[in-house]
Amino acid sequence: MMIIVAALVLGVLFGALILIPRDRKFGNAQKVQLNNTNKASKVYSKDEVSVHNKRTDCWIIIKNKVYDVTSYVEEHPGGDAILAHAGDDSTEGFYGPQHATRVFDMIDDFYVGDLRL
């Protein structure tokens, strides 16, 4: 009986995780804009970002925003996967299915500027 109840509870929780919508494309647009106005926004070229491509100096680009994630590299649950696009555009990987919704809130803490287009 306990196994059936536990299976039902787990099923409901898993179903809730699947059914709760996550707006990955535009969910943080307002928040990022607010953060950008509170911080002095620097503009970086792709060449400037590309030199930050090591475990000890790791910058990434997400939707034309530049983030210094060096302090997060060792904590990254996906291990060295974060280094695959160090110094380059990580937009596709960032919005992949492997990320929980909390990363969309966390990323603002690492913002350092915008990418020169």
Short mmCIF file of C-alpha atoms in Angstrom, two decimals:
data_model
loop_
_atom_site.label_atom_id
_atom_site.label_comp_id
_atom_site.label_asym_id
_atom_site.label_seq_id
_atom_site.Cartn_x
_atom_site.Cartn_y
_atom_site.Cartn_z
CA MET A 1 0.00 0.00 0.00
CA MET A 2 2.85 2.40 0.87
CA ILE A 3 4.51 1.69 -2.46
CA ILE A 4 1.34 2.62 -4.35
CA VAL A 5 0.96 5.87 -2.39
CA ALA A 6 4.63 6.76 -2.93
CA ALA A 7 4.32 6.01 -6.66
CA LEU A 8 1.23 8.23 -6.90
CA VAL A 9 2.94 11.11 -5.09
CA LEU A 10 6.02 10.83 -7.30
CA GLY A 11 3.82 10.65 -10.38
CA VAL A 12 1.98 13.83 -9.40
CA LEU A 13 5.25 15.66 -8.69
CA PHE A 14 6.80 14.53 -11.96
CA GLY A 15 3.65 15.49 -13.84
CA ALA A 16 3.69 18.94 -12.26
CA LEU A 17 7.30 19.46 -13.37
CA ILE A 18 6.36 18.61 -16.93
CA LEU A 19 3.13 20.59 -17.02
CA ILE A 20 4.36 23.81 -15.39
CA PRO A 21 5.21 26.11 -18.30
CA ARG A 22 8.70 27.57 -18.54
CA ASP A 23 8.99 30.57 -20.81
CA ARG A 24 12.64 30.19 -21.69
CA LYS A 25 12.80 32.69 -24.51
CA PHE A 26 11.33 35.80 -22.93
CA GLY A 27 10.84 35.02 -19.23
CA ASN A 28 13.72 37.16 -17.99
CA ALA A 29 13.63 39.94 -20.57
CA GLN A 30 12.14 42.41 -18.11
CA LYS A 31 14.50 41.36 -15.32
CA VAL A 32 17.61 41.57 -17.49
CA GLN A 33 16.59 45.01 -18.70
CA LEU A 34 16.22 46.20 -15.10
CA ASN A 35 19.62 44.79 -14.17
CA ASN A 36 21.21 46.41 -17.19
CA THR A 37 19.96 49.84 -16.18
CA ASN A 38 21.27 49.41 -12.64
CA LYS A 39 24.77 48.42 -13.75
CA ALA A 40 27.15 50.34 -15.95
CA SER A 41 26.77 48.40 -19.17
CA LYS A 42 29.99 47.79 -21.03
CA VAL A 43 30.04 46.65 -24.65
CA TYR A 44 32.42 43.86 -25.65
CA SER A 45 33.44 42.63 -29.07
CA LYS A 46 33.33 38.91 -29.84
CA ASP A 47 37.16 39.00 -29.98
CA GLU A 48 37.33 40.48 -26.47
CA VAL A 49 35.05 37.77 -25.11
CA SER A 50 36.90 34.98 -26.94
CA VAL A 51 40.07 35.37 -24.83
CA HIS A 52 38.09 34.41 -21.71
CA ASN A 53 37.99 30.72 -22.62
CA LYS A 54 39.54 28.88 -19.69
CA ARG A 55 38.37 27.27 -16.47
CA THR A 56 40.03 30.10 -14.53
CA ASP A 57 38.65 32.82 -16.82
CA CYS A 58 35.32 31.81 -18.37
CA TRP A 59 32.96 34.21 -20.11
CA ILE A 60 29.97 33.19 -22.16
CA ILE A 61 27.52 34.95 -24.47
CA ILE A 62 23.79 34.36 -24.10
CA LYS A 63 21.40 36.28 -26.35
CA ASN A 64 24.03 38.97 -27.04
CA LYS A 65 24.68 39.51 -23.33
CA VAL A 66 28.10 38.76 -21.84
CA TYR A 67 28.46 36.86 -18.58
CA ASP A 68 31.56 36.13 -16.49
CA VAL A 69 30.79 32.67 -15.09
CA THR A 70 34.32 31.93 -13.83
CA SER A 71 33.17 31.67 -10.21
CA TYR A 72 30.45 29.19 -11.22
CA VAL A 73 32.54 26.78 -13.34
CA GLU A 74 33.46 24.50 -10.42
CA GLU A 75 29.86 24.45 -9.14
CA HIS A 76 28.29 23.72 -12.53
CA PRO A 77 26.20 20.53 -12.15
CA GLY A 78 27.01 19.55 -15.74
CA GLY A 79 30.74 19.52 -14.99
CA ASP A 80 32.96 20.74 -17.80
CA ALA A 81 30.03 21.12 -20.21
CA ILE A 82 30.02 24.82 -19.35
CA LEU A 83 33.52 25.07 -20.83
CA ALA A 84 32.43 23.77 -24.24
CA HIS A 85 31.51 27.30 -25.32
CA ALA A 86 33.76 29.32 -23.01
CA GLY A 87 34.58 32.60 -24.73
CA ASP A 88 31.82 32.00 -27.25
CA ASP A 89 28.04 31.95 -27.72
CA SER A 90 26.32 29.56 -25.29
CA THR A 91 22.73 30.56 -26.04
CA GLU A 92 21.66 27.21 -27.47
CA GLY A 93 23.17 25.17 -24.64
CA PHE A 94 21.86 27.53 -21.98
CA TYR A 95 18.28 27.12 -23.19
CA GLY A 96 18.63 23.33 -23.46
CA PRO A 97 16.31 20.93 -21.64
CA GLN A 98 18.98 20.02 -19.08
CA HIS A 99 18.65 23.32 -17.21
CA ALA A 100 16.20 23.88 -14.38
CA THR A 101 14.28 27.14 -14.34
CA ARG A 102 16.47 28.52 -11.53
CA VAL A 103 19.39 29.08 -13.94
CA PHE A 104 17.32 31.74 -15.68
CA ASP A 105 17.26 33.69 -12.42
CA MET A 106 20.89 32.96 -11.51
CA ILE A 107 22.47 34.14 -14.76
CA ASP A 108 21.75 37.82 -14.06
CA ASP A 109 24.29 37.72 -11.22
CA PHE A 110 27.07 37.07 -13.74
CA TYR A 111 26.20 39.81 -16.25
CA VAL A 112 29.16 42.01 -17.25
CA GLY A 113 27.95 43.71 -20.42
CA ASP A 114 26.54 43.48 -23.91
CA LEU A 115 27.97 42.03 -27.09
CA ARG A 116 28.83 44.52 -29.82
CA LEU A 117 26.75 43.58 -32.84
#
